Short mmCIF file of C-alpha atoms in Angstrom, two decimals:
data_model
loop_
_atom_site.label_atom_id
_atom_site.label_comp_id
_atom_site.label_asym_id
_atom_site.label_seq_id
_atom_site.Cartn_x
_atom_site.Cartn_y
_atom_site.Cartn_z
CA ASP V 1 88.38 117.50 112.58
CA ALA V 2 88.63 116.91 116.31
CA LYS V 3 91.99 117.67 117.87
CA THR V 4 94.12 115.84 120.38
CA THR V 5 96.48 117.24 123.01
CA GLN V 6 99.56 115.36 124.15
CA PRO V 7 102.58 116.29 126.26
CA ASN V 8 105.58 117.20 124.11
CA SER V 9 107.90 114.75 125.80
CA MET V 10 108.12 112.09 128.47
CA GLU V 11 110.88 110.03 129.99
CA SER V 12 110.85 106.48 131.25
CA ASN V 13 113.28 103.97 132.63
CA GLU V 14 113.85 100.75 130.81
CA GLU V 15 111.62 97.86 131.89
CA GLU V 16 109.19 100.16 133.69
CA PRO V 17 105.61 100.83 132.59
CA VAL V 18 104.88 103.99 130.64
CA HIS V 19 101.55 105.82 130.54
CA LEU V 20 101.19 108.22 127.62
CA PRO V 21 98.17 110.53 128.02
CA CYS V 22 96.02 112.10 125.34
CA ASN V 23 93.18 114.58 125.68
CA HIS V 24 90.46 114.76 123.04
CA SER V 25 87.62 116.71 124.59
CA THR V 26 85.90 117.41 121.24
CA ILE V 27 85.76 113.77 120.16
CA SER V 28 82.61 112.79 118.29
CA GLY V 29 80.65 109.63 118.89
CA THR V 30 81.97 107.97 115.74
CA ASP V 31 85.65 108.85 116.14
CA TYR V 32 88.00 105.98 116.79
CA ILE V 33 91.10 106.66 118.87
CA HIS V 34 94.23 105.48 117.11
CA TRP V 35 97.82 105.45 118.30
CA TYR V 36 100.77 105.35 115.95
CA ARG V 37 104.43 105.71 116.73
CA GLN V 38 107.38 106.82 114.66
CA LEU V 39 110.76 105.34 115.46
CA PRO V 40 113.82 107.40 114.45
CA SER V 41 114.35 107.47 110.68
CA GLN V 42 111.26 105.35 109.99
CA GLY V 43 107.69 105.80 108.86
CA PRO V 44 104.86 105.81 111.40
CA GLU V 45 103.63 102.41 112.51
CA TYR V 46 100.31 101.39 113.96
CA VAL V 47 100.17 100.63 117.67
CA ILE V 48 96.56 100.22 118.72
CA HIS V 49 93.07 101.64 118.33
CA GLY V 50 89.75 101.62 120.19
CA LEU V 51 86.31 103.17 120.39
CA THR V 52 84.95 102.87 123.93
CA SER V 53 86.33 99.81 125.66
CA ASN V 54 89.89 99.29 126.80
CA VAL V 55 91.98 97.36 124.29
CA ASN V 56 95.04 95.16 124.56
CA ASN V 57 97.40 93.82 121.94
CA ARG V 58 100.92 92.49 121.89
CA MET V 59 102.42 95.98 121.70
CA ALA V 60 100.40 97.96 124.22
CA SER V 61 97.15 98.62 126.04
CA LEU V 62 94.74 101.45 125.44
CA ALA V 63 92.69 102.78 128.33
CA ILE V 64 89.77 104.99 127.29
CA ALA V 65 87.98 107.23 129.78
CA GLU V 66 84.31 106.60 130.27
CA ASP V 67 83.37 109.96 128.72
CA ARG V 68 85.90 109.33 125.91
CA LYS V 69 87.44 112.76 126.37
CA SER V 70 90.82 111.27 127.16
CA SER V 71 92.80 108.09 126.68
CA THR V 72 96.09 106.59 127.82
CA LEU V 73 98.48 104.40 125.91
CA ILE V 74 100.21 101.97 128.23
CA LEU V 75 103.51 100.29 127.42
CA HIS V 76 103.83 97.63 130.07
CA ARG V 77 107.62 97.32 130.06
CA ALA V 78 109.44 99.98 128.13
CA THR V 79 112.50 98.93 126.17
CA LEU V 80 115.10 101.10 124.46
CA ARG V 81 113.43 100.19 121.19
CA ASP V 82 110.25 101.94 122.35
CA ALA V 83 111.93 105.35 122.16
CA ALA V 84 109.84 107.11 119.52
CA VAL V 85 107.29 109.83 118.86
CA TYR V 86 103.83 108.60 119.82
CA TYR V 87 100.82 110.07 118.06
CA CYS V 88 97.27 109.99 119.36
CA ILE V 89 94.86 110.44 116.43
CA LEU V 90 91.09 110.63 116.14
CA CYS V 91 89.98 108.79 113.04
CA ASN V 92 86.62 109.10 111.30
CA THR V 93 87.81 108.38 107.76
CA GLY V 94 90.96 106.98 106.23
CA LYS V 95 92.72 110.29 106.69
CA LEU V 96 95.00 110.50 109.70
CA ILE V 97 95.57 113.96 111.13
CA PHE V 98 98.87 113.93 112.97
CA GLY V 99 99.61 116.35 115.76
CA GLN V 100 103.06 116.91 117.24
CA GLY V 101 102.92 113.76 119.33
CA THR V 102 104.83 112.85 122.48
CA THR V 103 108.53 112.12 122.22
CA LEU V 104 109.28 109.24 124.57
CA GLN V 105 112.82 108.83 125.87
CA VAL V 106 113.72 105.53 127.49
CA LYS V 107 116.70 105.53 129.80
CA PRO V 108 118.72 102.36 130.41
CA GLU C 1 106.23 90.11 103.80
CA ALA C 2 103.49 92.75 103.77
CA GLN C 3 105.05 96.09 103.02
CA VAL C 4 104.94 99.48 101.40
CA THR C 5 108.01 100.36 99.38
CA GLN C 6 109.14 103.74 98.15
CA ASN C 7 111.82 104.72 95.69
CA PRO C 8 114.12 106.48 95.79
CA ARG C 9 114.85 106.75 99.49
CA TYR C 10 116.97 109.85 99.03
CA LEU C 11 116.94 112.36 96.21
CA ILE C 12 118.68 115.65 95.62
CA THR C 13 117.48 117.59 92.60
CA VAL C 14 117.31 121.10 91.22
CA THR C 15 114.41 123.48 90.83
CA GLY C 16 112.18 122.71 87.88
CA LYS C 17 113.44 119.23 87.07
CA LYS C 18 110.46 116.88 86.97
CA LEU C 19 110.65 113.89 89.28
CA THR C 20 108.56 110.93 90.35
CA VAL C 21 108.61 109.13 93.67
CA THR C 22 107.21 105.64 93.37
CA CYS C 23 105.12 103.85 95.97
CA SER C 24 104.05 100.24 95.84
CA GLN C 25 102.16 97.98 98.25
CA ASN C 26 101.75 94.20 98.15
CA MET C 27 98.69 93.91 100.40
CA ASN C 28 95.97 94.48 97.79
CA HIS C 29 94.91 97.60 99.64
CA GLU C 30 92.31 99.91 98.14
CA TYR C 31 93.29 103.09 99.98
CA MET C 32 96.63 104.81 99.44
CA SER C 33 97.90 108.24 100.37
CA TRP C 34 100.92 110.50 100.43
CA TYR C 35 102.09 112.58 103.38
CA ARG C 36 104.90 115.03 103.82
CA GLN C 37 106.65 115.63 107.12
CA ASP C 38 108.26 118.93 108.02
CA PRO C 39 109.76 120.09 111.31
CA GLY C 40 107.19 121.86 113.43
CA LEU C 41 104.37 121.02 111.02
CA GLY C 42 104.13 117.28 111.53
CA LEU C 43 102.75 114.95 108.87
CA ARG C 44 100.27 116.41 106.41
CA GLN C 45 98.34 114.57 103.73
CA ILE C 46 99.08 115.56 100.14
CA TYR C 47 96.83 113.31 98.06
CA TYR C 48 94.88 110.15 98.58
CA SER C 49 93.26 107.47 96.46
CA MET C 50 90.22 105.40 97.42
CA ASN C 51 90.79 102.93 94.60
CA VAL C 52 92.08 102.57 91.04
CA GLU C 53 91.46 105.73 89.01
CA VAL C 54 90.00 107.52 92.06
CA THR C 55 92.22 110.22 93.55
CA ASP C 56 91.57 113.37 95.54
CA LYS C 57 93.40 116.23 97.17
CA GLY C 58 94.52 116.16 100.75
CA ASP C 59 95.51 119.17 102.80
CA VAL C 60 98.60 120.31 100.88
CA PRO C 61 98.22 119.25 97.21
CA GLU C 62 99.74 122.32 95.52
CA GLY C 63 102.69 121.44 93.31
CA TYR C 64 102.00 117.71 93.29
CA LYS C 65 100.24 115.22 91.03
CA VAL C 66 99.37 111.59 91.53
CA SER C 67 97.97 108.75 89.49
CA ARG C 68 96.47 105.37 90.36
CA LYS C 69 96.42 103.21 87.27
CA GLU C 70 97.02 99.98 89.15
CA LYS C 71 95.90 99.00 92.62
CA ARG C 72 99.39 98.40 93.95
CA ASN C 73 101.10 101.60 92.72
CA PHE C 74 100.57 105.22 93.65
CA PRO C 75 103.35 107.46 92.30
CA LEU C 76 103.84 111.04 93.46
CA ILE C 77 104.83 113.43 90.68
CA LEU C 78 106.47 116.80 91.08
CA GLU C 79 106.23 118.46 87.66
CA SER C 80 108.37 121.47 88.58
CA PRO C 81 109.89 121.01 92.03
CA SER C 82 110.68 124.06 94.13
CA PRO C 83 112.80 124.41 97.28
CA ASN C 84 109.68 124.58 99.49
CA GLN C 85 109.00 120.98 98.49
CA THR C 86 112.14 119.87 100.29
CA SER C 87 110.70 117.45 102.80
CA LEU C 88 110.40 113.88 104.02
CA TYR C 89 107.67 112.04 102.12
CA PHE C 90 105.73 108.98 103.24
CA CYS C 91 103.40 106.77 101.29
CA ALA C 92 100.74 104.84 103.21
CA SER C 93 98.13 102.22 102.42
CA SER C 94 95.19 100.56 104.15
CA GLN C 95 92.56 98.01 103.24
CA THR C 96 89.89 100.68 102.88
CA SER C 97 89.34 104.21 104.18
CA GLY C 98 87.43 102.90 107.15
CA ARG C 99 87.75 104.25 110.68
CA THR C 100 89.23 101.04 112.00
CA ASP C 101 91.65 100.27 109.22
CA THR C 102 95.34 100.13 110.02
CA GLN C 103 97.53 102.26 107.81
CA TYR C 104 100.90 100.92 106.74
CA PHE C 105 103.60 103.44 105.99
CA GLY C 106 106.58 103.19 103.72
CA PRO C 107 110.14 103.94 104.88
CA GLY C 108 110.11 107.49 103.57
CA THR C 109 111.78 109.46 100.78
CA ARG C 110 113.96 112.39 101.75
CA LEU C 111 113.81 114.98 98.97
CA THR C 112 116.03 118.02 98.70
CA VAL C 113 115.30 120.59 96.01
CA LEU C 114 118.12 123.06 95.41
#
């Protein structure tokens, strides 16, 4: 299974945009890029996914590099509630392989 | 409300005492799975089920059993729990096992085996 690499932690100020990077240089042509996040004391929750084109939803935007070897999750205005561990996952079947993720701290 | 429920949420037990953690989803999903989460190891899949009566091992199945007799339920069974099974457990479900399907996770069950 292809692996992803994310920074261990990032900090942001409240109401500022946050760009969470993910490298996946061994991605295959059929892998979808999924992002999940895990709020403290909760189960992971889906954020967004994409294949080649950039994607937007009510939670975030996903920017995918043209060669698909990296992607960036964009939170347009971070709130305190966005403090969580963010996982970038390559998905080719129903099985999600979680890495260590990026712990995002949001400062008021 | 669409959700995955797990019971119990917290459990302390002793070595060798059989236990079952229940998981139920109300979304008519075909695919269900169990993960365990441990510090430094992240979330790892224990077992999964593609549909009723179809189950298969994930990455860390030793010491666990599952069954899928009904579409909505996917219990995790520990026949003889040991301390190394102390962990945080999550059940998840999705419409199918497709690459674009969103997985919905339960709130977690924190298990301590003494």
